[in-house]
Amino acid sequence: VRHLSGNDRVAIVSFSDLAQLELGFTSDKNQLLTAINALSRGSQTAMGDGMMMAIDELAQNMRTNAMPIIVMPTDGVHNVGTDPLAQAERASEQGFPIYPIGTSPAARGLILSEIATISQGRYFSSYSDNALERIMGSLGREAVANYIHITKTIPHPLKFERSITEPAAVNLGREVTQLEWYVRFLFEGGTWQAQYEISADRDATTALLRNPSTLEYRTASGGLVVLDLLQQGLTIPMLTA
């Protein structure tokens, strides 16, 4: 989800005891991540019903000229509901390739591979950088930046409190705090954001960042790019009761 562009729309279907549309098509990444994090386990697995609902949702609400795919993280267990292979045939007829991703070492790769083959998708035994690149490649997306390393150096009197999104590696020093992020890749049209909280222990005027504060990455052709991050000023007033 984090690698999608603002023009991409995603719907989320869950399947445990029954299939359920958790979220209709949207490009709002916060809504999508909230819905994914709220998913819970059931006692059974209605994989075929989940596939049927995903196919129906695409057929009814897909935009004209969209490139539809179904990404299906699962352990491959199916013990209630519609036959998954019959739904794979439906997906093939509609032109909706299915990309099953194994979610455990014991994932039932045989049936998941068959689903992928029938629907003209691809099976991945686990989530990996290779799986993500292949799936994004099916949408015509290439990684435009690889091995991204972001360094932010925060001077005192500013104090790092916590990461809100995308936790950083935090290196505490006497005069500065250094935050670092490592991002494997960024795809064309995609965005990456990190949020964190800082506080101040006294009134002052200071730069938000201090050197070294850099963005470093490899281009699609392998070239190294290093950029200085913008210096910004911040006035911190003393708060009084």
Short mmCIF file of C-alpha atoms in Angstrom, two decimals:
data_model
loop_
_atom_site.label_atom_id
_atom_site.label_comp_id
_atom_site.label_asym_id
_atom_site.label_seq_id
_atom_site.Cartn_x
_atom_site.Cartn_y
_atom_site.Cartn_z
CA VAL A 1 0.00 0.00 0.00
CA ARG A 2 2.77 2.46 0.89
CA HIS A 3 4.31 2.07 -2.56
CA LEU A 4 1.16 2.95 -4.49
CA SER A 5 0.65 6.26 -6.24
CA GLY A 6 -2.15 8.70 -5.57
CA ASN A 7 -3.94 7.48 -8.71
CA ASP A 8 -4.12 3.86 -7.56
CA ARG A 9 -7.27 2.55 -5.88
CA VAL A 10 -7.40 -0.46 -3.61
CA ALA A 11 -10.25 -2.40 -2.01
CA ILE A 12 -9.79 -4.85 0.88
CA VAL A 13 -11.65 -8.15 1.14
CA SER A 14 -11.15 -10.45 4.13
CA PHE A 15 -12.01 -14.15 4.24
CA SER A 16 -12.16 -16.22 7.39
CA ASP A 17 -15.49 -17.78 8.42
CA LEU A 18 -17.00 -15.78 5.57
CA ALA A 19 -15.89 -13.22 3.01
CA GLN A 20 -16.39 -9.56 3.79
CA LEU A 21 -15.67 -6.29 1.99
CA GLU A 22 -13.71 -4.41 4.63
CA LEU A 23 -13.14 -1.31 2.52
CA GLY A 24 -14.35 -0.32 -0.93
CA PHE A 25 -12.05 1.14 -3.55
CA THR A 26 -10.09 4.13 -2.29
CA SER A 27 -6.73 5.83 -2.80
CA ASP A 28 -6.56 6.95 0.85
CA LYS A 29 -3.52 5.12 2.25
CA ASN A 30 -4.37 5.92 5.86
CA GLN A 31 -7.80 4.31 5.48
CA LEU A 32 -6.26 1.29 3.80
CA LEU A 33 -3.60 0.77 6.46
CA THR A 34 -6.17 1.21 9.24
CA ALA A 35 -8.41 -1.42 7.64
CA ILE A 36 -5.49 -3.84 7.20
CA ASN A 37 -4.33 -3.41 10.80
CA ALA A 38 -7.87 -4.06 12.05
CA LEU A 39 -8.12 -7.49 10.40
CA SER A 40 -8.54 -10.44 12.77
CA ARG A 41 -8.45 -14.23 12.51
CA GLY A 42 -11.50 -16.48 12.32
CA SER A 43 -11.89 -20.20 12.93
CA GLN A 44 -12.29 -21.17 9.25
CA THR A 45 -11.00 -20.00 5.87
CA ALA A 46 -13.40 -19.21 3.05
CA MET A 47 -10.70 -18.53 0.44
CA GLY A 48 -12.95 -19.18 -2.57
CA ASP A 49 -15.62 -16.83 -1.23
CA GLY A 50 -12.99 -14.14 -0.72
CA MET A 51 -11.79 -14.54 -4.30
CA MET A 52 -15.39 -14.39 -5.56
CA MET A 53 -16.05 -11.16 -3.67
CA ALA A 54 -12.80 -9.59 -4.92
CA ILE A 55 -13.66 -10.50 -8.51
CA ASP A 56 -17.18 -9.09 -8.15
CA GLU A 57 -15.87 -5.86 -6.57
CA LEU A 58 -13.44 -5.37 -9.45
CA ALA A 59 -16.05 -6.17 -12.09
CA GLN A 60 -18.54 -3.71 -10.63
CA ASN A 61 -16.29 -0.82 -9.61
CA MET A 62 -13.13 -0.99 -11.72
CA ARG A 63 -12.30 2.20 -13.57
CA THR A 64 -12.11 2.19 -17.35
CA ASN A 65 -8.57 1.44 -18.61
CA ALA A 66 -7.43 0.36 -15.13
CA MET A 67 -4.91 -2.48 -14.76
CA PRO A 68 -6.68 -4.80 -12.29
CA ILE A 69 -4.89 -7.36 -10.14
CA ILE A 70 -5.80 -9.33 -7.02
CA VAL A 71 -3.10 -9.70 -4.37
CA MET A 72 -3.99 -12.51 -1.96
CA PRO A 73 -1.85 -13.06 1.17
CA THR A 74 -2.89 -16.46 2.58
CA ASP A 75 -1.63 -19.75 3.99
CA GLY A 76 -3.61 -21.54 1.28
CA VAL A 77 -6.03 -23.24 3.65
CA HIS A 78 -9.58 -23.58 2.31
CA ASN A 79 -12.17 -25.37 4.40
CA VAL A 80 -15.49 -23.64 3.79
CA GLY A 81 -17.37 -22.01 0.92
CA THR A 82 -16.81 -21.80 -2.84
CA ASP A 83 -14.14 -23.75 -4.73
CA PRO A 84 -11.06 -21.48 -5.16
CA LEU A 85 -10.08 -23.07 -8.47
CA ALA A 86 -13.49 -22.27 -9.95
CA GLN A 87 -12.98 -18.66 -8.88
CA ALA A 88 -9.52 -18.65 -10.45
CA GLU A 89 -11.22 -19.61 -13.73
CA ARG A 90 -13.64 -16.67 -13.29
CA ALA A 91 -10.73 -14.32 -12.63
CA SER A 92 -9.01 -15.53 -15.81
CA GLU A 93 -12.15 -14.96 -17.87
CA GLN A 94 -12.46 -11.41 -16.49
CA GLY A 95 -8.75 -10.66 -17.01
CA PHE A 96 -7.99 -10.33 -13.28
CA PRO A 97 -4.63 -12.01 -12.53
CA ILE A 98 -4.27 -13.28 -8.96
CA TYR A 99 -0.99 -13.01 -7.04
CA PRO A 100 -1.13 -15.30 -3.98
CA ILE A 101 1.54 -14.65 -1.33
CA GLY A 102 2.28 -17.35 1.25
CA THR A 103 1.96 -16.10 4.80
CA SER A 104 3.62 -19.01 6.58
CA PRO A 105 6.36 -21.60 5.92
CA ALA A 106 3.58 -24.22 5.80
CA ALA A 107 1.59 -22.37 3.13
CA ARG A 108 -0.11 -24.73 0.68
CA GLY A 109 1.94 -23.79 -2.34
CA LEU A 110 0.43 -26.36 -4.71
CA ILE A 111 -3.09 -24.93 -4.74
CA LEU A 112 -1.80 -21.34 -4.60
CA SER A 113 0.46 -21.98 -7.59
CA GLU A 114 -2.50 -23.49 -9.45
CA ILE A 115 -4.66 -20.44 -8.68
CA ALA A 116 -1.91 -18.16 -9.98
CA THR A 117 -1.39 -20.23 -13.14
CA ILE A 118 -5.10 -20.46 -13.98
CA SER A 119 -5.65 -16.71 -13.46
CA GLN A 120 -2.39 -15.79 -15.26
CA GLY A 121 -0.86 -14.32 -12.13
CA ARG A 122 2.14 -15.49 -10.12
CA TYR A 123 2.59 -17.27 -6.78
CA PHE A 124 5.15 -16.11 -4.21
CA SER A 125 5.99 -18.38 -1.31
CA SER A 126 6.52 -15.40 1.00
CA TYR A 127 6.44 -11.61 1.01
CA SER A 128 9.76 -10.28 -0.24
CA ASP A 129 11.33 -7.42 -2.15
CA ASN A 130 11.26 -9.63 -5.25
CA ALA A 131 7.53 -10.28 -4.84
CA LEU A 132 6.82 -6.56 -4.49
CA GLU A 133 8.93 -5.68 -7.54
CA ARG A 134 7.21 -8.34 -9.65
CA ILE A 135 3.73 -7.26 -8.61
CA MET A 136 4.47 -3.58 -9.19
CA GLY A 137 6.08 -4.50 -12.50
CA SER A 138 2.81 -6.11 -13.58
CA LEU A 139 1.26 -2.66 -13.14
CA GLY A 140 3.97 -1.10 -15.29
CA ARG A 141 5.77 0.43 -12.32
CA GLU A 142 9.54 0.45 -12.00
CA ALA A 143 11.63 1.29 -8.96
CA VAL A 144 13.06 4.76 -9.57
CA ALA A 145 15.12 4.82 -6.36
CA ASN A 146 16.80 1.91 -4.57
CA TYR A 147 18.58 1.46 -1.23
CA ILE A 148 17.38 4.80 0.09
CA HIS A 149 19.18 6.09 3.20
CA ILE A 150 17.81 9.18 4.96
CA THR A 151 19.73 10.88 7.76
CA LYS A 152 18.32 13.71 9.88
CA THR A 153 20.47 15.33 12.56
CA ILE A 154 18.48 17.23 15.19
CA PRO A 155 20.37 19.70 17.42
CA HIS A 156 19.73 20.38 21.08
CA PRO A 157 17.62 21.90 22.63
CA LEU A 158 15.31 19.82 20.46
CA LYS A 159 14.60 16.34 21.79
CA PHE A 160 13.32 13.36 19.84
CA GLU A 161 10.20 11.96 21.52
CA ARG A 162 8.83 9.16 19.32
CA SER A 163 8.19 7.89 15.83
CA ILE A 164 4.58 8.18 14.66
CA THR A 165 5.04 6.37 11.35
CA GLU A 166 8.02 4.52 9.87
CA PRO A 167 10.17 4.05 13.02
CA ALA A 168 13.64 5.49 12.78
CA ALA A 169 16.96 4.23 14.08
CA VAL A 170 17.79 6.74 16.83
CA ASN A 171 21.37 7.61 17.71
CA LEU A 172 21.59 9.82 20.80
CA GLY A 173 24.56 12.15 21.25
CA ARG A 174 25.53 14.93 23.63
CA GLU A 175 24.88 17.77 21.22
CA VAL A 176 22.69 16.15 18.57
CA THR A 177 20.28 13.30 17.94
CA GLN A 178 20.59 11.51 14.62
CA LEU A 179 17.63 9.74 13.00
CA GLU A 180 18.12 7.27 10.17
CA TRP A 181 15.73 5.49 7.82
CA TYR A 182 16.51 2.76 5.31
CA VAL A 183 13.96 2.26 2.50
CA ARG A 184 14.52 -0.56 0.02
CA PHE A 185 12.94 1.17 -2.96
CA LEU A 186 10.46 3.76 -4.18
CA PHE A 187 8.34 3.15 -7.26
CA GLU A 188 7.33 5.61 -9.94
CA GLY A 189 4.43 7.71 -8.66
CA GLY A 190 4.81 6.40 -5.10
CA THR A 191 5.47 8.36 -1.93
CA TRP A 192 7.20 7.62 1.37
CA GLN A 193 6.61 9.59 4.55
CA ALA A 194 7.94 9.44 8.08
CA GLN A 195 6.42 11.33 11.00
CA TYR A 196 7.97 11.89 14.39
CA GLU A 197 7.55 14.12 17.43
CA ILE A 198 10.13 16.45 18.90
CA SER A 199 10.06 18.65 21.99
CA ALA A 200 12.25 21.40 23.45
CA ASP A 201 13.60 21.72 26.99
CA ARG A 202 14.22 25.49 26.83
CA ASP A 203 13.37 28.55 24.72
CA ALA A 204 15.65 29.10 21.75
CA THR A 205 15.91 29.78 18.04
CA THR A 206 17.60 26.93 16.23
CA ALA A 207 17.74 25.09 12.95
CA LEU A 208 15.47 22.10 12.71
CA LEU A 209 18.28 20.11 11.16
CA ARG A 210 22.03 20.11 11.38
CA ASN A 211 24.60 18.50 9.11
CA PRO A 212 24.83 15.71 8.25
CA SER A 213 21.20 15.63 7.11
CA THR A 214 21.11 13.86 3.76
CA LEU A 215 19.07 11.80 1.34
CA GLU A 216 21.06 9.12 -0.47
CA TYR A 217 19.83 6.58 -3.02
CA ARG A 218 20.68 4.56 -6.11
CA THR A 219 18.94 5.36 -9.39
CA ALA A 220 17.40 2.68 -11.61
CA SER A 221 20.65 2.65 -13.61
CA GLY A 222 22.76 2.20 -10.47
CA GLY A 223 24.07 5.75 -10.10
CA LEU A 224 24.55 7.16 -6.59
CA VAL A 225 22.70 10.38 -5.67
CA VAL A 226 23.39 12.29 -2.44
CA LEU A 227 21.30 15.36 -1.56
CA ASP A 228 21.52 17.80 1.34
CA LEU A 229 18.18 18.17 3.07
CA LEU A 230 16.71 21.66 3.31
CA GLN A 231 17.70 23.62 6.41
CA GLN A 232 14.69 25.08 8.21
CA GLY A 233 14.52 27.49 11.12
CA LEU A 234 12.35 27.06 14.19
CA THR A 235 11.64 29.48 17.05
CA ILE A 236 10.74 27.76 20.31
CA PRO A 237 9.00 30.09 22.76
CA MET A 238 9.11 29.51 26.52
CA LEU A 239 5.71 28.34 27.70
CA THR A 240 4.37 29.85 30.95
CA ALA A 241 1.52 28.64 33.12
#
